[in-house]
Coordinates of C-alpha atoms in Angstrom, one line a residue:
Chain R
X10 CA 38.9 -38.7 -25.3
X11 CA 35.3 -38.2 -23.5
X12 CA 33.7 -39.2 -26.7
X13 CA 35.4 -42.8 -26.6
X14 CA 34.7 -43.1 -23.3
X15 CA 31.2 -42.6 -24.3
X16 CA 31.3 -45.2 -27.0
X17 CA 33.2 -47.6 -24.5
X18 CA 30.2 -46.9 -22.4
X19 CA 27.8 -47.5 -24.5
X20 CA 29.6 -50.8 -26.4
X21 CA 29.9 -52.5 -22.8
X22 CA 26.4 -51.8 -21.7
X23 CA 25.2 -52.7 -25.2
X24 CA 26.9 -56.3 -24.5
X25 CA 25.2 -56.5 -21.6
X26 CA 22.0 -55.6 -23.0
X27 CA 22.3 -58.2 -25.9
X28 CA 23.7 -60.7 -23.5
X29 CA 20.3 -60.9 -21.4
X30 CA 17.9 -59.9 -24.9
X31 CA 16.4 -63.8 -24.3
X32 CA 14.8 -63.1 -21.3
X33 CA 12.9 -60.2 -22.5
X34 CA 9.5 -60.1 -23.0
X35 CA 8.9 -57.6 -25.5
X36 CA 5.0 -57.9 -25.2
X37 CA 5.3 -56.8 -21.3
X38 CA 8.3 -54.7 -22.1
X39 CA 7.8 -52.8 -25.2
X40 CA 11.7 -51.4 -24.6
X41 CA 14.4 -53.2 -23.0
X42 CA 15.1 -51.9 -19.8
X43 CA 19.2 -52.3 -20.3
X44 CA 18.5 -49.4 -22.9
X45 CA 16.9 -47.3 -20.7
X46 CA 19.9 -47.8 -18.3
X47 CA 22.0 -46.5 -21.2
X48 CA 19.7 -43.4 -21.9
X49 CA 20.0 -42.4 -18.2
X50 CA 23.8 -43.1 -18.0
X51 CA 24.3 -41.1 -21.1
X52 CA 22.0 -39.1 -20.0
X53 CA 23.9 -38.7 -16.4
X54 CA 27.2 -38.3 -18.2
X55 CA 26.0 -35.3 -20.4
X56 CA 24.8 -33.6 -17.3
X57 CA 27.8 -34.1 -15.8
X58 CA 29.7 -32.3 -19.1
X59 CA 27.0 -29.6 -19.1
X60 CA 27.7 -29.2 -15.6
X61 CA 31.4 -29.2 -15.5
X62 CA 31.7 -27.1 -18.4
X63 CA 29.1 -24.5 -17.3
X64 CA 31.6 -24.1 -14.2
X65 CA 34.6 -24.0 -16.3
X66 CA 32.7 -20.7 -18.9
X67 CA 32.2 -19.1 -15.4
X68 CA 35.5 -19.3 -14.4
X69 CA 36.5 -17.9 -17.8
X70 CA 34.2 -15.2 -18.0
X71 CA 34.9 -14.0 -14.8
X72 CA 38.4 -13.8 -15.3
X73 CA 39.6 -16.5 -12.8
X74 CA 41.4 -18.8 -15.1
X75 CA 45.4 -19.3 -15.4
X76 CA 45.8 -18.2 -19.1
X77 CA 44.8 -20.6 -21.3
X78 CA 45.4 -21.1 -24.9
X79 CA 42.8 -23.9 -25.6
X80 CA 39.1 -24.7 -24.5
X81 CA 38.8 -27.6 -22.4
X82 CA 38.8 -30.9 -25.0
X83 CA 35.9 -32.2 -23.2
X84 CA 33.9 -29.1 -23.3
X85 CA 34.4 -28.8 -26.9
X86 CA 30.4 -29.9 -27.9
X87 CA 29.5 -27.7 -25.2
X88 CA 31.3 -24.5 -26.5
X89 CA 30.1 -25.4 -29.9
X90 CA 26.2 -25.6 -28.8
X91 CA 26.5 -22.7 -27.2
X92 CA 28.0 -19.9 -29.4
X93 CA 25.9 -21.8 -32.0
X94 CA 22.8 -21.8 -30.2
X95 CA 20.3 -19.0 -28.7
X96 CA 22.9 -18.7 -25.2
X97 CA 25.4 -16.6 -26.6
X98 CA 22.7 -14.6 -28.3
X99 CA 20.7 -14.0 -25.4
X100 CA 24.2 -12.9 -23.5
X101 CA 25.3 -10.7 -26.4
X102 CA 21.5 -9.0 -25.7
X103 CA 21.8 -8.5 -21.8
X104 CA 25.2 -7.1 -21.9
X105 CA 23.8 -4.7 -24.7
X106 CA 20.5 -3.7 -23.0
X107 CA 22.0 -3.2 -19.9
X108 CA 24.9 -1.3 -21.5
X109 CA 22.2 0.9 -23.2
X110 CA 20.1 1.0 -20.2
X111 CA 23.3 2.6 -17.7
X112 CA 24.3 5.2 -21.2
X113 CA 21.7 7.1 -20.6
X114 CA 21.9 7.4 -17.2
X115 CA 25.5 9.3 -17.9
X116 CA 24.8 13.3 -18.1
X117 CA 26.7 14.0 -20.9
X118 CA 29.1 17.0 -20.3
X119 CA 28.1 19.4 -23.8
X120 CA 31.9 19.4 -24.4
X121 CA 32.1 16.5 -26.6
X122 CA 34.5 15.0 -24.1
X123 CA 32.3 12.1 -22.9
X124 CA 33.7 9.0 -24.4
X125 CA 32.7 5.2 -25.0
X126 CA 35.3 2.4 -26.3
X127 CA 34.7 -0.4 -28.0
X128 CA 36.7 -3.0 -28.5
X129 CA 36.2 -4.9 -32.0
X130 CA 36.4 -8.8 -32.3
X131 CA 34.0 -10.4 -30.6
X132 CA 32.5 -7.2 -29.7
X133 CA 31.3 -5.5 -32.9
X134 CA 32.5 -7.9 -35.3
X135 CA 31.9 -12.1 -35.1
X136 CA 34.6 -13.9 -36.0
X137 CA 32.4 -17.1 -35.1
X138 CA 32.5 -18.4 -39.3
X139 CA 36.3 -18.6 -38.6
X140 CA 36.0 -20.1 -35.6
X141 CA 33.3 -22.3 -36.7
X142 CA 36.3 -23.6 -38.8
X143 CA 38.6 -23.8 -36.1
X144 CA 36.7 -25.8 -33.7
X145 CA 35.0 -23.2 -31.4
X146 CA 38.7 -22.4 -29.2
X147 CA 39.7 -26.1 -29.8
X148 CA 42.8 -25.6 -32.1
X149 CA 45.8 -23.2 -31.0
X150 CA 45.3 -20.1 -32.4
X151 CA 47.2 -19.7 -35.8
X152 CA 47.7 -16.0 -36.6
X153 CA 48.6 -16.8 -40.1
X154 CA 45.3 -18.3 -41.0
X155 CA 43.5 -15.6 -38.9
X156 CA 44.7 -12.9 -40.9
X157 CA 43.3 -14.4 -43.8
X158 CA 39.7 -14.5 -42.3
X159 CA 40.8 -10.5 -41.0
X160 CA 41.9 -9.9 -45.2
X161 CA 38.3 -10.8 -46.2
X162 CA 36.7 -8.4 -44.1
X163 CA 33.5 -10.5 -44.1
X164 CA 32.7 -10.4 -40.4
X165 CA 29.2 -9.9 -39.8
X166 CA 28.1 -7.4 -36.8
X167 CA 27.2 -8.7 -33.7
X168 CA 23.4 -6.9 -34.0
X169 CA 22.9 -6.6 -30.1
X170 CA 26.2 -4.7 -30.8
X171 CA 25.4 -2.8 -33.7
X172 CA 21.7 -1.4 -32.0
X173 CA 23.5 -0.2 -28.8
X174 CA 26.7 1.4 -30.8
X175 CA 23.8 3.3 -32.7
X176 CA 22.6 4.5 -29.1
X177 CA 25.7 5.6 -28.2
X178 CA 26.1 7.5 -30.8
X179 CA 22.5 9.2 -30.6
X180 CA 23.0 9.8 -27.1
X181 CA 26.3 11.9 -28.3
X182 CA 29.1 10.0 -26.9
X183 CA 32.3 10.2 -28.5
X184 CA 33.0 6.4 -30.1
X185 CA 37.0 5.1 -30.1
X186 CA 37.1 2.2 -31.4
X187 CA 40.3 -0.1 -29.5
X188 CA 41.6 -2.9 -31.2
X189 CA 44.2 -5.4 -31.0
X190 CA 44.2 -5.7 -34.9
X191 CA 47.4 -5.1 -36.3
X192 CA 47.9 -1.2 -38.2
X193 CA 48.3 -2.7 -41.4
X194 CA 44.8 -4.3 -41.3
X195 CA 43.7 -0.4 -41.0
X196 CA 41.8 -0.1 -44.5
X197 CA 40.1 -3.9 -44.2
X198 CA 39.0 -3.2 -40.9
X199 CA 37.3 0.2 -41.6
X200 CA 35.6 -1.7 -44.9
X201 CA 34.4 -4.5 -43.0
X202 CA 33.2 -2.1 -40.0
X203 CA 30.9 0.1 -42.6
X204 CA 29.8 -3.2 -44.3
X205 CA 28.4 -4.4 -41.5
X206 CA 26.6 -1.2 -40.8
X207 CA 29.3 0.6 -38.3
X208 CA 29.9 4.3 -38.8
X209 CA 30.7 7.9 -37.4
X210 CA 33.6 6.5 -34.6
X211 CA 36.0 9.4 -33.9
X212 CA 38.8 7.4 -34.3
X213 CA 40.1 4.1 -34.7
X214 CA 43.1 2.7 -33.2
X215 CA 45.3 -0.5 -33.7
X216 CA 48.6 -1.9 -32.8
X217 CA 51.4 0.3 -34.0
X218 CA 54.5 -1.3 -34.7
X219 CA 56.3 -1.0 -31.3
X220 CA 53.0 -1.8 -29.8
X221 CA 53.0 -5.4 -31.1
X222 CA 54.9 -7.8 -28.2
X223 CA 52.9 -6.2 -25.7
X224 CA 50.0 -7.6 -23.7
X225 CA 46.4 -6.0 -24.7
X226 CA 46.4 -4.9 -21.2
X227 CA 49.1 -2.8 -21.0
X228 CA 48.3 -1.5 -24.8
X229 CA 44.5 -0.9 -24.2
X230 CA 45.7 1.0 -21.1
X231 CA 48.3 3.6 -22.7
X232 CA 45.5 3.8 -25.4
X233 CA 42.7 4.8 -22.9
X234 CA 45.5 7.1 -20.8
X235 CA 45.9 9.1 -23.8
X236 CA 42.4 10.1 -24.4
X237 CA 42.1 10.9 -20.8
X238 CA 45.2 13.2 -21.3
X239 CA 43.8 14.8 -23.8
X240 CA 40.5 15.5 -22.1
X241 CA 38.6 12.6 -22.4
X242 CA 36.1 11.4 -19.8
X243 CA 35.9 7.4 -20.4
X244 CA 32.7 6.6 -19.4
X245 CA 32.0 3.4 -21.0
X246 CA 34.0 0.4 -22.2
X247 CA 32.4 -2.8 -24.0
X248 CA 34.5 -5.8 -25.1
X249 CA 34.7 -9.5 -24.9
X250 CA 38.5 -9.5 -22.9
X251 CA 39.4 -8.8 -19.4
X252 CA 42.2 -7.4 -21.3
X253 CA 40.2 -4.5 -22.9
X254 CA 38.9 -3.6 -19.7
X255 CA 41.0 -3.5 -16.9
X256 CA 44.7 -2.0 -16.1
X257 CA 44.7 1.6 -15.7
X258 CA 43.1 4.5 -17.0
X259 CA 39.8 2.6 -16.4
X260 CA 35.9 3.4 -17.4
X261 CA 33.7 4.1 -15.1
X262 CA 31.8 1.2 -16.6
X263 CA 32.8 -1.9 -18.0
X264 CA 30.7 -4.1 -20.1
X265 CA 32.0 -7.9 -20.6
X266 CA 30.9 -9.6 -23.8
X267 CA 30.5 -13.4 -23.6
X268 CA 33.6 -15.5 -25.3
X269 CA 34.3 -18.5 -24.2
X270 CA 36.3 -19.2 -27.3
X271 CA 39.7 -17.5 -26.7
X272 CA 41.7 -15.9 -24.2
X273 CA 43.7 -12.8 -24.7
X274 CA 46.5 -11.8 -21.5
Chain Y
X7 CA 4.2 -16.2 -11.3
X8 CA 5.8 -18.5 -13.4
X9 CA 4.5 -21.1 -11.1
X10 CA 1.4 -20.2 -11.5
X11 CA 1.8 -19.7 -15.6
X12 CA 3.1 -23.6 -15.7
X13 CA 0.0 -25.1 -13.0
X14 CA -2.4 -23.0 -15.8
X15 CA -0.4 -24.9 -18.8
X16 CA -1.0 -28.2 -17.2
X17 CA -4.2 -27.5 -16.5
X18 CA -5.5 -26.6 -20.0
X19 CA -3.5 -29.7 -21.8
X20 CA -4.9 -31.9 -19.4
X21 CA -8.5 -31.1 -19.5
X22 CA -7.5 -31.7 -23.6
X23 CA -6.3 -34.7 -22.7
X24 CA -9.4 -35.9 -20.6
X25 CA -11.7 -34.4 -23.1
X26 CA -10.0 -37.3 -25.6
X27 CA -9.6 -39.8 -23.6
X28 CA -12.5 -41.9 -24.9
X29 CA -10.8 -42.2 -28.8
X30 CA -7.5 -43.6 -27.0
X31 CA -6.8 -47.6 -26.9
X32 CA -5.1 -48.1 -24.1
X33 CA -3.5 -51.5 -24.7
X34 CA -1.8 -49.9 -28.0
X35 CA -1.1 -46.6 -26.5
X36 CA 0.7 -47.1 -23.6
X37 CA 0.4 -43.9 -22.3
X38 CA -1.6 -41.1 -23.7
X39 CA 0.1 -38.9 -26.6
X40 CA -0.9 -35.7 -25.0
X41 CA 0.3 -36.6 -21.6
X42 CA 3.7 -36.8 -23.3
X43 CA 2.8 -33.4 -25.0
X44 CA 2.4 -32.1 -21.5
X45 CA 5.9 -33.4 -20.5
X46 CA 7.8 -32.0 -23.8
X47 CA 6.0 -28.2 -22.9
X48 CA 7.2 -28.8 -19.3
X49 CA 10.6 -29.7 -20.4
X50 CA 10.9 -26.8 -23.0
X51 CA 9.7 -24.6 -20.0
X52 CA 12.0 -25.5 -17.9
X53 CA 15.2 -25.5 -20.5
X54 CA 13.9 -21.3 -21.5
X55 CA 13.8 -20.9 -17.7
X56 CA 17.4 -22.6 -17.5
X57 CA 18.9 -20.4 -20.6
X58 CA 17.7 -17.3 -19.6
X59 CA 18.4 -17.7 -15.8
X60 CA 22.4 -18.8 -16.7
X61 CA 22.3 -15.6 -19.2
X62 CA 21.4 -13.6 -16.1
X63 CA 23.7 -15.3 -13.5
X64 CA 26.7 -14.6 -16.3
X65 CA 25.7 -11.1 -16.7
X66 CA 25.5 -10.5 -12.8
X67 CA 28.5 -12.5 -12.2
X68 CA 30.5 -10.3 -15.4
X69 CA 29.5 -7.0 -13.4
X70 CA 27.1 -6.5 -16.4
X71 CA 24.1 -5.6 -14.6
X72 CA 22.3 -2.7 -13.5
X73 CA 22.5 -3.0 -9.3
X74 CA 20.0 -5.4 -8.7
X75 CA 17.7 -5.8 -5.1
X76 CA 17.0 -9.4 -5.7
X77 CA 16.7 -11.7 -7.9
X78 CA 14.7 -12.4 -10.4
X79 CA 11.3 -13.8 -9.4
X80 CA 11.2 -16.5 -12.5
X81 CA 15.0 -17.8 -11.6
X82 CA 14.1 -18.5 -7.9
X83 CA 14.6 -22.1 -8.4
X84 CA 16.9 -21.6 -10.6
X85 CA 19.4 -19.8 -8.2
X86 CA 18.0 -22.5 -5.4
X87 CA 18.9 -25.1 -7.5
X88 CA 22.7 -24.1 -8.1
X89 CA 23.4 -22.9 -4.7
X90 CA 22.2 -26.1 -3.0
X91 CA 23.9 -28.4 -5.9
X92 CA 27.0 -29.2 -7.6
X93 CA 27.1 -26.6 -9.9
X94 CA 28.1 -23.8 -6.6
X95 CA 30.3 -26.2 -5.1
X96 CA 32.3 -26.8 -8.1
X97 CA 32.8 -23.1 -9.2
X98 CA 34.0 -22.7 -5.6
X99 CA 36.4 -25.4 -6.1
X100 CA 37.6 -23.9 -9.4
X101 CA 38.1 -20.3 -8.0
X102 CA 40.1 -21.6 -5.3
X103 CA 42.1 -24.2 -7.3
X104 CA 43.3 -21.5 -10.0
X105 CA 43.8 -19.0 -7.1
X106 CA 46.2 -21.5 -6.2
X107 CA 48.1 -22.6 -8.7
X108 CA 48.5 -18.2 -9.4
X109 CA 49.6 -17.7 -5.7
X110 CA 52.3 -20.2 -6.0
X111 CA 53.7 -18.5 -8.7
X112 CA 54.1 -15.2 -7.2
X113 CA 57.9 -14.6 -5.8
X114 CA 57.6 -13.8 -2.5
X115 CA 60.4 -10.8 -1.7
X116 CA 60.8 -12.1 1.9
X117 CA 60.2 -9.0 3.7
X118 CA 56.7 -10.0 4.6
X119 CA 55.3 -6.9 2.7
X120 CA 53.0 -9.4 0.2
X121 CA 49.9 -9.8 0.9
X122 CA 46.5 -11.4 -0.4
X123 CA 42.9 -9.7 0.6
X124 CA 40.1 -12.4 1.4
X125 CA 36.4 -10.9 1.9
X126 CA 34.3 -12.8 4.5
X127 CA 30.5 -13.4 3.4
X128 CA 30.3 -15.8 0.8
X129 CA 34.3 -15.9 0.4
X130 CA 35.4 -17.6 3.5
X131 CA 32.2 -17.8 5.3
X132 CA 28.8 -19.2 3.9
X133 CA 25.6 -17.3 5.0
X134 CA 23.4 -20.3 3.0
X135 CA 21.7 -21.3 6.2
X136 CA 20.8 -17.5 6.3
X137 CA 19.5 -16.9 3.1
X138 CA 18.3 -20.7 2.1
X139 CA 15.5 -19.1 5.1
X140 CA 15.0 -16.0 2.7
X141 CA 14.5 -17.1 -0.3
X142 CA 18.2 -17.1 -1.6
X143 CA 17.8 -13.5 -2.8
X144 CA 14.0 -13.5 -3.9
X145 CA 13.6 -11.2 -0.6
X146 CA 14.7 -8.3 0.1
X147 CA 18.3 -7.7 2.1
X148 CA 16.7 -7.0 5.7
X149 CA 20.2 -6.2 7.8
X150 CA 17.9 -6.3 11.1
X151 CA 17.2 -10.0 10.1
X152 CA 20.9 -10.7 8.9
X153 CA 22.2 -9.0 12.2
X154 CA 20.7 -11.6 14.3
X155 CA 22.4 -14.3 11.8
X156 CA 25.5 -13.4 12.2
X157 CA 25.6 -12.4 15.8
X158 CA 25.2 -16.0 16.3
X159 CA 28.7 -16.4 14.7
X160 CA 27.8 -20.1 13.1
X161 CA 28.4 -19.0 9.4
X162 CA 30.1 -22.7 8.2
X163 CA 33.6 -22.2 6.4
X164 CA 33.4 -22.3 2.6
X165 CA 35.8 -25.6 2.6
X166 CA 37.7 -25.2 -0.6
X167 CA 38.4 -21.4 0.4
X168 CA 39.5 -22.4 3.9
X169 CA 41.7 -25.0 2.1
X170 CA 43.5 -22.4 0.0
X171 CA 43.4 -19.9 2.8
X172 CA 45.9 -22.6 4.5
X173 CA 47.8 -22.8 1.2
X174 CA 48.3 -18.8 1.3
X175 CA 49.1 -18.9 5.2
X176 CA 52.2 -21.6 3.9
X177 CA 53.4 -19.7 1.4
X178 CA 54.2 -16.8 3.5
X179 CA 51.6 -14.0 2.5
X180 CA 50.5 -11.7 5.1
X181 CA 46.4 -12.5 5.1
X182 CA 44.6 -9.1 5.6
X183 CA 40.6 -9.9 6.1
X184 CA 38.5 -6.7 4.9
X185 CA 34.9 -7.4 5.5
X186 CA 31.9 -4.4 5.2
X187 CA 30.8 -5.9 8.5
X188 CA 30.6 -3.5 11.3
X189 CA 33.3 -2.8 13.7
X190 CA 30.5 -3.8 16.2
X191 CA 30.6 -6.9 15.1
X192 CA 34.4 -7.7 15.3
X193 CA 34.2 -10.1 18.2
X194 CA 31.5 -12.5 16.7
X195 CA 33.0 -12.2 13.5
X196 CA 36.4 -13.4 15.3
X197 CA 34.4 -16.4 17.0
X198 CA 33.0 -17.5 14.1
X199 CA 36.3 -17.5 11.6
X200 CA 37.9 -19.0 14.5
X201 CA 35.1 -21.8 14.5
X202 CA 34.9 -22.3 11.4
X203 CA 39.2 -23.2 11.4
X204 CA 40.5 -20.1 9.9
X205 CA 43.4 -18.8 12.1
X206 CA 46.4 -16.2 12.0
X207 CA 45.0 -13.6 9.7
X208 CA 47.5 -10.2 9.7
X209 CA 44.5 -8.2 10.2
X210 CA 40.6 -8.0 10.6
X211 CA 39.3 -4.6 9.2
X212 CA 35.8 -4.2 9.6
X213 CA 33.1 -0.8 8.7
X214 CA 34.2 1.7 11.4
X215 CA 31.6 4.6 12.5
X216 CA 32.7 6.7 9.4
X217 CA 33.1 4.0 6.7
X218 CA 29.6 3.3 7.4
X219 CA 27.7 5.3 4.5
X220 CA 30.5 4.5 2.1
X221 CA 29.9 2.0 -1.6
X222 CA 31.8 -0.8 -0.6
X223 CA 33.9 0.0 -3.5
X224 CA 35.2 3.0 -2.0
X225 CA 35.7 2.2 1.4
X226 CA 37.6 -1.0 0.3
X227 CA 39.5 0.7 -2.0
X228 CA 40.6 3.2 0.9
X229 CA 41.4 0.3 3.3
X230 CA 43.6 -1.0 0.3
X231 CA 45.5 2.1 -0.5
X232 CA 46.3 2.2 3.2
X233 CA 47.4 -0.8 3.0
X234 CA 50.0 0.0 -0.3
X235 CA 51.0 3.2 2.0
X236 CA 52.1 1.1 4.4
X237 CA 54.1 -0.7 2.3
X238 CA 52.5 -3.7 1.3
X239 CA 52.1 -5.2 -2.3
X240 CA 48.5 -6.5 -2.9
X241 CA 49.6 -9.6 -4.8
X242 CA 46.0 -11.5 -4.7
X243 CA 42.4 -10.8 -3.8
X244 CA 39.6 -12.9 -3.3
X245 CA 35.6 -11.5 -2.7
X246 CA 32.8 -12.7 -3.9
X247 CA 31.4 -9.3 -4.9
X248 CA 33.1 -6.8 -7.6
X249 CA 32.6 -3.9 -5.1
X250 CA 35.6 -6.3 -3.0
X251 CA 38.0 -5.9 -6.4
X252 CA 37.4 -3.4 -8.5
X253 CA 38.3 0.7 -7.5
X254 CA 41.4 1.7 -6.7
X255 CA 44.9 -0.1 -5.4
X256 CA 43.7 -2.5 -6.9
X257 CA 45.7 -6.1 -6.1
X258 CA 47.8 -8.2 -8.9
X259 CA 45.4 -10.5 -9.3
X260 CA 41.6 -10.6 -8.5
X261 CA 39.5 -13.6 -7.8
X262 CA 35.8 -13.9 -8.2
X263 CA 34.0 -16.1 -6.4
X264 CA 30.1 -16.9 -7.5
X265 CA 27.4 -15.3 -5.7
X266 CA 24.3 -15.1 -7.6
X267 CA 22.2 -14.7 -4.5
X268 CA 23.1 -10.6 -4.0
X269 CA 24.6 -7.5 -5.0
X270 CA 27.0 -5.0 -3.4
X271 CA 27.7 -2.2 -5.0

């Protein structure tokens, strides 16, 4: 839609441009103004997409959107520079550093009861060469085709990820790992986890069968209320979804991992 | 510093570009090569200043961040920038918008026992005239200073919160106002929300003498659970801080408005 507005744009003021080309000098004008118009409206126009797309990951990431199924159409080139590009890799850094930075700030108790949870797509593992596939968010989600991609377990860590899930580990946290992944993706999802240099988690937890059908908050929270019941002090909790973070039986801290490619209730 | 860095940059390429200046033909070259060299080492400044300034105004607005003082020195015109533009203004819009089109979903039970939390500063009030005078968070929070601010009681309204603080008045919610401003400062605080057009508010609770001391996380979460004790259902919320959110009794639905100017924890 945007993009054929932008070639409407650019046809019509093209026209125009040809339309006047006789009374160009092109000695004195070694470009024809018209074109610069076109530059500067394209150039207006993009801002405008940065700007109103910018707003629109903001409102996502911060958790203020209606559910949504679909990124924006007219934010799809936007989405698509930035997972692609050195944003989301710079964002995927500062939530790890500063993740690392408050971990060892917590006085670890000597009972081996200290815990940190993290969740696993789009927090350990990328998922971006499937979504790279997929349009970036722009096509519903097909579970069926998803599971394929899962099946490979060729998902490449997330290496801000991978260097702080180390320092959790050195520090002597207990890891769970919390996942929305089905049970019966148990064995690829512990092979694609070691192959991309993830190990020593104290346990690993995914959908049983009568926890499919409910929302990731409501299963993330039962999840995180039976480690505190049986002891467990959460004291950290990384992952790219509201939905791994809040609810009940809360961390103390919660770190929010960019994705402005898919929404999870 | 960054300032300082860019004037040096300049500096040094144009002294290159004077030092040349006799091998260039003007009437072929236009304008000098490294002039443009100058302008493509600007612009590259500027888009890493951009990039790593939105990484940090997503992590702070996530909750990501370590508590922060100010802001960073090298995103002063960065935050400047947004907070006197579009790209503020719009988020505002945005927050207020979805906000909306959740509260109209909520079912109402009819015995005026719903309600919906607003914060003041930077949620229904503006303090920009305030802090566009300090720097917009490059100086430290001086509550002397502030004082004075608000005691003149001429914060402007935030318009698209006022507008949706009408909506939630309509619908029939019970609008409780929980501000860490001081009980001292009840009656200016009153003039001003009145000035500003925001009217018939359930109830305006401010810092009393032993809330003072408090995180604003606890203290609002205590005003909050009051609140459920008294048999109220927190159904929305709307702060620009996490610290107005996040705790305990927590509401339904939170709603984060942008502030990258401070932090509150």
């Amino acid at each position: 839609m945007m993009t054929l507005l932008k070639l409407c744009l650019l046809f019509s003021l093209l026209s125009l441009a040809l339309s006047h080309d006789a009374t160009f000098n092109s000695h004195l004008l070694p470009r024809p103004l018209i074109l610069e118009d076109i530059d500067t409206q394209l150039k207006e126009h993009e801002e405008e997409i940065n700007l109103q797309c910018t707003s629109w990951r903001f409102a996502a990431e911060t958790n203020n959107l209606i559910p949504w199924k679909t990124i924006p159409r007219e934010c799809a080139g936007y989405v698509k520079d930035y997972v692609t590009g050195r944003g989301y890799k710079l964002e995927m850094e500062r939530v790890s550093n500063e993740a690392g930075v408050y971990a060892k700030t917590v006085l670890l108790s000597g009972d081996d009861k200290d815990a940190w949870i993290f969740d696993i797509d789009e927090t350990l593992l990328s998922n971006l060469p499937y979504y790279a596939d997929h349009g970036y968010g722009l096509e519903i989600f097909d579970p069926v085709e998803f599971d394929k991609w899962v099946e490979k377990a060729v998902a490449p860590a997330i290496e801000p990820s991978l260097k702080f899930y180390e320092e959790v580990l050195n520090l002597g946290f207990k890891v769970f790992l919390l996942t929305g992944r089905s049970e019966r993706h148990r064995s690829v999802t512990v092979e694609n986890l070691i192959n991309a240099g993830f190990r020593d988690w104290d346990k690993l937890i995914l959908r049983a069968c009568d926890d499919h059908g409910k929302l990731a908050t409501v299963y993330k929270s039962e999840k995180r209320s039976e480690m505190v019941k049986d002891g467990y002090r959460i004291r950290g909790n990384s992952g790219d979804q509201w939905s791994d973070l809040l609810g009940f039986a809360m961390s103390d801290r919660s770190f929010k991992l960019p994705n402005p490619m898919y929404y999870i209730p």
